[in-house]
Amino acid sequence: MADLSKLMEELSELSVLEAAELVKMLEDKWGVSAAAPVAVAAALPGAGAAAVEEEEEKTEFDVVIKDAGPKKIEVIKAIRQLTSLGLKDAKELAETEGAKVMEAVGKDVAKDAKEKLEAAGAVVELL
């Protein structure tokens, strides 16, 4: 029987290209097809995790206020329009740097929220 820990160490040292080549060889030998060959490379520690993130398009965004700006009242009003928060909670969000106004929303909703908050004077980031 093969020494699995030694095999794991050797696989951990493969580059992304080498891992993809290994997947291709295994597919040919066993007559199977890997659904996502890059996913195998990403499973290896330190090999290709960034490549997988770049290939997948992000579908959920967090709308984060970096700075409420000089028109805090307008920003509070915009937060209240976008959420179901009361005045006190909206004010706390506007005053808290890095506060998430919306979490895990779609691309269009996030863009719309960012535009409204920026129009009110806030500095906004989509994560």
XYZ file of C-alpha atoms in Angstrom:
127
model
C 0.000 0.000 0.000
C 1.211 3.494 -0.829
C 2.392 5.862 1.864
C -0.496 8.355 1.718
C 1.189 11.084 3.753
C 4.232 11.011 1.440
C 1.932 11.134 -1.585
C 0.067 14.105 -0.080
C 3.361 15.971 0.490
C 4.427 15.379 -3.108
C 1.069 16.559 -4.466
C 1.277 19.688 -2.297
C 4.458 20.695 -4.096
C 2.909 20.594 -7.595
C 2.416 23.810 -9.527
C -1.023 24.605 -10.929
C 0.053 23.517 -14.411
C 1.506 20.272 -13.097
C -1.686 19.555 -11.132
C -3.804 20.183 -14.244
C -1.559 17.839 -16.239
C -1.912 15.190 -13.518
C -5.696 15.505 -13.662
C -5.621 15.049 -17.436
C -3.432 11.948 -17.105
C -5.734 10.444 -14.456
C -8.810 11.177 -16.587
C -7.216 9.364 -19.532
C -6.056 6.386 -17.467
C -9.320 5.854 -15.578
C -11.685 6.953 -18.351
C -13.399 9.620 -16.250
C -13.828 13.378 -16.511
C -13.225 15.877 -13.721
C -15.979 18.505 -13.605
C -13.559 21.308 -12.783
C -9.843 20.449 -13.166
C -8.875 23.777 -11.599
C -10.798 22.823 -8.455
C -8.385 19.925 -7.916
C -5.442 22.301 -8.131
C -7.145 24.677 -5.710
C -7.620 21.867 -3.207
C -3.862 21.548 -2.953
C -2.502 23.845 -0.224
C -1.053 26.972 -1.768
C -1.642 25.877 -5.347
C -4.030 27.885 -7.447
C -6.476 29.255 -4.889
C -6.110 32.730 -6.368
C -6.662 31.382 -9.884
C -9.994 29.857 -8.891
C -11.159 33.096 -7.263
C -10.339 35.060 -10.399
C -12.232 32.639 -12.640
C -15.434 32.611 -10.598
C -17.572 35.710 -10.964
C -18.768 37.037 -7.657
C -22.556 36.956 -7.306
C -23.101 38.239 -3.770
C -21.832 41.535 -2.414
C -21.717 43.389 0.891
C -22.358 47.142 0.759
C -19.975 48.778 3.232
C -19.810 52.441 4.238
C -16.209 53.607 4.515
C -17.114 57.205 5.413
C -20.462 58.968 5.785
C -19.028 62.216 4.455
C -20.215 65.738 5.284
C -23.927 65.086 4.571
C -24.592 62.539 7.288
C -28.336 63.243 7.384
C -28.653 62.476 3.662
C -26.707 59.248 4.164
C -28.995 58.243 7.043
C -32.023 58.868 4.835
C -30.494 56.741 2.070
C -29.768 53.915 4.522
C -33.364 54.010 5.735
C -34.622 53.835 2.128
C -32.429 50.834 1.383
C -33.146 48.936 4.587
C -35.952 48.580 7.068
C -33.903 50.156 9.859
C -35.203 52.796 12.191
C -33.632 56.206 12.623
C -31.375 55.209 15.538
C -29.993 52.102 13.804
C -29.488 53.930 10.506
C -27.640 56.707 12.343
C -25.361 54.149 14.034
C -24.583 52.559 10.662
C -23.757 55.946 9.142
C -21.448 56.798 12.032
C -19.635 53.453 12.063
C -16.740 53.241 9.626
C -16.749 49.898 7.808
C -20.389 49.154 8.688
C -22.266 46.774 6.384
C -25.465 48.373 5.158
C -26.456 45.287 3.148
C -25.031 41.771 3.199
C -24.968 39.095 0.504
C -27.064 40.989 -2.037
C -27.050 40.615 -5.802
C -24.842 42.655 -8.103
C -27.629 44.957 -9.321
C -28.964 45.634 -5.814
C -25.442 46.334 -4.544
C -24.690 48.744 -7.405
C -28.002 50.558 -6.874
C -27.343 50.887 -3.140
C -23.812 52.137 -3.772
C -25.078 54.781 -6.210
C -27.739 56.024 -3.784
C -25.323 56.191 -0.850
C -22.642 57.930 -2.908
C -25.218 60.428 -4.192
C -25.962 61.187 -0.535
C -22.272 61.874 0.069
C -20.970 58.601 1.522
C -17.856 56.736 0.503
C -18.999 53.173 -0.237
C -17.231 49.926 -1.077
C -18.637 46.668 -2.424
C -17.043 43.561 -0.954
